[in-house]
Amino acid sequence: MKMDAKNIMDKFKLLYEVFQTLPIPLIGVNSDQEIIMVNRAAQKLPVETIPLKVGKKAFEYLPDYITGRIAVSLRTNVNWSISKCALWGGYYRLECFPFSKHLCREGVLLILNPE
């Protein structure tokens, strides 16, 4: 099946909508620790500072021990998780998954499962 530009855009829009509608907060962070993706569930997190949004740095929202682990994951391409991670007055199981370097630029996906 030949993939034309319209077909590719339709698939991208569908994937983006799936990402946005997942009920678990998802945050994408690139190799500069800049937030590059935030789904609707993540936008509703009760952050204590400025609203969570694309273009801001992860350190503006996350403590040093988490941004440090993100940096290690970016260098080593290793997943990690933290149980009962206290953030913004709640507890989350925080999971970090590096992006495939074959598919896109370097970065990680953070998943915040409320505990």
PDB file of C-alpha atoms in Angstrom:
ATOM      1  CA  MET A   1       0.000   0.000   0.000  1.00  0.00           C
ATOM      2  CA  LYS A   2       1.421   3.334  -1.061  1.00  0.00           C
ATOM      3  CA  MET A   3       1.483   5.987   1.663  1.00  0.00           C
ATOM      4  CA  ASP A   4       0.710   9.440   0.353  1.00  0.00           C
ATOM      5  CA  ALA A   5       0.939  12.629   2.401  1.00  0.00           C
ATOM      6  CA  LYS A   6      -2.806  12.679   3.179  1.00  0.00           C
ATOM      7  CA  ASN A   7      -2.717   9.063   4.363  1.00  0.00           C
ATOM      8  CA  ILE A   8       0.261   9.789   6.618  1.00  0.00           C
ATOM      9  CA  MET A   9      -1.432  12.887   8.083  1.00  0.00           C
ATOM     10  CA  ASP A  10      -4.651  10.948   8.735  1.00  0.00           C
ATOM     11  CA  LYS A  11      -2.692   8.279  10.632  1.00  0.00           C
ATOM     12  CA  PHE A  12      -0.794  10.931  12.572  1.00  0.00           C
ATOM     13  CA  LYS A  13      -4.049  12.673  13.548  1.00  0.00           C
ATOM     14  CA  LEU A  14      -5.508   9.375  14.734  1.00  0.00           C
ATOM     15  CA  LEU A  15      -2.425   8.566  16.835  1.00  0.00           C
ATOM     16  CA  TYR A  16      -2.427  12.081  18.272  1.00  0.00           C
ATOM     17  CA  GLU A  17      -6.099  11.754  19.253  1.00  0.00           C
ATOM     18  CA  VAL A  18      -5.420   8.398  20.940  1.00  0.00           C
ATOM     19  CA  PHE A  19      -2.521   9.983  22.861  1.00  0.00           C
ATOM     20  CA  GLN A  20      -4.714  12.901  23.924  1.00  0.00           C
ATOM     21  CA  THR A  21      -7.670  10.792  25.091  1.00  0.00           C
ATOM     22  CA  LEU A  22      -5.775   8.236  27.190  1.00  0.00           C
ATOM     23  CA  PRO A  23      -6.925   8.710  30.802  1.00  0.00           C
ATOM     24  CA  ILE A  24      -3.417   8.395  32.274  1.00  0.00           C
ATOM     25  CA  PRO A  25      -1.153  11.469  32.328  1.00  0.00           C
ATOM     26  CA  LEU A  26       1.587  11.242  29.680  1.00  0.00           C
ATOM     27  CA  ILE A  27       4.464  13.690  29.275  1.00  0.00           C
ATOM     28  CA  GLY A  28       7.078  13.581  26.505  1.00  0.00           C
ATOM     29  CA  VAL A  29      10.473  15.107  27.250  1.00  0.00           C
ATOM     30  CA  ASN A  30      13.243  15.582  24.660  1.00  0.00           C
ATOM     31  CA  SER A  31      17.015  15.368  25.096  1.00  0.00           C
ATOM     32  CA  ASP A  32      17.135  19.039  26.160  1.00  0.00           C
ATOM     33  CA  GLN A  33      14.646  18.162  28.927  1.00  0.00           C
ATOM     34  CA  GLU A  34      12.055  20.307  27.197  1.00  0.00           C
ATOM     35  CA  ILE A  35       8.453  19.139  27.377  1.00  0.00           C
ATOM     36  CA  ILE A  36       7.420  18.207  23.841  1.00  0.00           C
ATOM     37  CA  MET A  37       4.118  16.369  24.446  1.00  0.00           C
ATOM     38  CA  VAL A  38       1.430  16.618  27.109  1.00  0.00           C
ATOM     39  CA  ASN A  39      -1.881  14.798  26.891  1.00  0.00           C
ATOM     40  CA  ARG A  40      -5.156  16.109  28.326  1.00  0.00           C
ATOM     41  CA  ALA A  41      -4.864  14.013  31.500  1.00  0.00           C
ATOM     42  CA  ALA A  42      -1.420  15.512  32.183  1.00  0.00           C
ATOM     43  CA  GLN A  43      -2.759  19.032  31.598  1.00  0.00           C
ATOM     44  CA  LYS A  44      -5.196  18.408  34.468  1.00  0.00           C
ATOM     45  CA  LEU A  45      -2.451  17.524  36.974  1.00  0.00           C
ATOM     46  CA  PRO A  46      -2.504  19.848  39.985  1.00  0.00           C
ATOM     47  CA  VAL A  47       0.974  21.281  39.414  1.00  0.00           C
ATOM     48  CA  GLU A  48       2.063  23.896  41.943  1.00  0.00           C
ATOM     49  CA  THR A  49       3.618  26.354  39.497  1.00  0.00           C
ATOM     50  CA  ILE A  50       2.725  27.428  35.982  1.00  0.00           C
ATOM     51  CA  PRO A  51       0.365  25.108  34.047  1.00  0.00           C
ATOM     52  CA  LEU A  52       2.062  22.079  32.512  1.00  0.00           C
ATOM     53  CA  LYS A  53       2.582  22.802  28.828  1.00  0.00           C
ATOM     54  CA  VAL A  54       4.729  22.107  25.794  1.00  0.00           C
ATOM     55  CA  GLY A  55       7.866  24.213  25.476  1.00  0.00           C
ATOM     56  CA  LYS A  56       8.628  24.451  29.202  1.00  0.00           C
ATOM     57  CA  LYS A  57      11.582  22.692  30.808  1.00  0.00           C
ATOM     58  CA  ALA A  58      10.958  19.564  32.900  1.00  0.00           C
ATOM     59  CA  PHE A  59      12.848  21.074  35.864  1.00  0.00           C
ATOM     60  CA  GLU A  60      10.149  23.747  36.118  1.00  0.00           C
ATOM     61  CA  TYR A  61       7.749  21.027  37.309  1.00  0.00           C
ATOM     62  CA  LEU A  62       9.742  18.013  38.443  1.00  0.00           C
ATOM     63  CA  PRO A  63      12.222  17.677  41.315  1.00  0.00           C
ATOM     64  CA  ASP A  64      15.945  17.238  40.645  1.00  0.00           C
ATOM     65  CA  TYR A  65      15.986  13.533  41.480  1.00  0.00           C
ATOM     66  CA  ILE A  66      13.490  12.895  38.659  1.00  0.00           C
ATOM     67  CA  THR A  67      15.128  15.145  36.059  1.00  0.00           C
ATOM     68  CA  GLY A  68      18.434  13.491  36.974  1.00  0.00           C
ATOM     69  CA  ARG A  69      16.950  10.061  36.294  1.00  0.00           C
ATOM     70  CA  ILE A  70      15.554  11.359  32.990  1.00  0.00           C
ATOM     71  CA  ALA A  71      19.070  12.478  32.028  1.00  0.00           C
ATOM     72  CA  VAL A  72      20.485   9.035  32.861  1.00  0.00           C
ATOM     73  CA  SER A  73      17.721   7.350  30.864  1.00  0.00           C
ATOM     74  CA  LEU A  74      18.493   9.556  27.866  1.00  0.00           C
ATOM     75  CA  ARG A  75      22.172   8.520  28.002  1.00  0.00           C
ATOM     76  CA  THR A  76      21.630   4.824  28.722  1.00  0.00           C
ATOM     77  CA  ASN A  77      18.294   4.166  26.949  1.00  0.00           C
ATOM     78  CA  VAL A  78      17.062   2.322  30.079  1.00  0.00           C
ATOM     79  CA  ASN A  79      13.486   2.312  31.448  1.00  0.00           C
ATOM     80  CA  TRP A  80      12.858   3.055  35.104  1.00  0.00           C
ATOM     81  CA  SER A  81       9.981   3.506  37.535  1.00  0.00           C
ATOM     82  CA  ILE A  82       9.374   4.986  40.966  1.00  0.00           C
ATOM     83  CA  SER A  83       6.525   3.745  43.152  1.00  0.00           C
ATOM     84  CA  LYS A  84       4.667   6.122  45.443  1.00  0.00           C
ATOM     85  CA  CYS A  85       6.358   9.164  43.936  1.00  0.00           C
ATOM     86  CA  ALA A  86       5.040  12.270  45.731  1.00  0.00           C
ATOM     87  CA  LEU A  87       4.197  15.036  43.254  1.00  0.00           C
ATOM     88  CA  TRP A  88       1.822  18.000  43.533  1.00  0.00           C
ATOM     89  CA  GLY A  89       0.052  16.711  46.628  1.00  0.00           C
ATOM     90  CA  GLY A  90      -0.562  13.219  45.217  1.00  0.00           C
ATOM     91  CA  TYR A  91       1.213   9.916  44.759  1.00  0.00           C
ATOM     92  CA  TYR A  92       2.035   8.382  41.406  1.00  0.00           C
ATOM     93  CA  ARG A  93       3.805   5.390  39.986  1.00  0.00           C
ATOM     94  CA  LEU A  94       6.140   7.292  37.685  1.00  0.00           C
ATOM     95  CA  GLU A  95       7.447   5.314  34.728  1.00  0.00           C
ATOM     96  CA  CYS A  96       9.975   6.468  32.152  1.00  0.00           C
ATOM     97  CA  PHE A  97      10.396   4.918  28.714  1.00  0.00           C
ATOM     98  CA  PRO A  98      13.041   6.189  26.271  1.00  0.00           C
ATOM     99  CA  PHE A  99      11.874   6.790  22.713  1.00  0.00           C
ATOM    100  CA  SER A 100      13.268   4.470  20.086  1.00  0.00           C
ATOM    101  CA  LYS A 101      16.251   6.231  18.572  1.00  0.00           C
ATOM    102  CA  HIS A 102      15.404   4.574  15.262  1.00  0.00           C
ATOM    103  CA  LEU A 103      11.953   6.165  15.084  1.00  0.00           C
ATOM    104  CA  CYS A 104      12.456   9.714  16.317  1.00  0.00           C
ATOM    105  CA  ARG A 105      14.807  12.066  18.090  1.00  0.00           C
ATOM    106  CA  GLU A 106      16.006  11.322  21.589  1.00  0.00           C
ATOM    107  CA  GLY A 107      13.526  11.695  24.386  1.00  0.00           C
ATOM    108  CA  VAL A 108      11.450   9.871  26.963  1.00  0.00           C
ATOM    109  CA  LEU A 109       7.812   9.279  27.745  1.00  0.00           C
ATOM    110  CA  LEU A 110       6.785   9.758  31.377  1.00  0.00           C
ATOM    111  CA  ILE A 111       3.665   7.940  32.534  1.00  0.00           C
ATOM    112  CA  LEU A 112       2.095   9.041  35.811  1.00  0.00           C
ATOM    113  CA  ASN A 113      -0.253   6.382  37.214  1.00  0.00           C
ATOM    114  CA  PRO A 114      -2.104   7.726  40.266  1.00  0.00           C
ATOM    115  CA  GLU A 115      -1.579   5.504  43.328  1.00  0.00           C
TER     116      GLU A 115
END
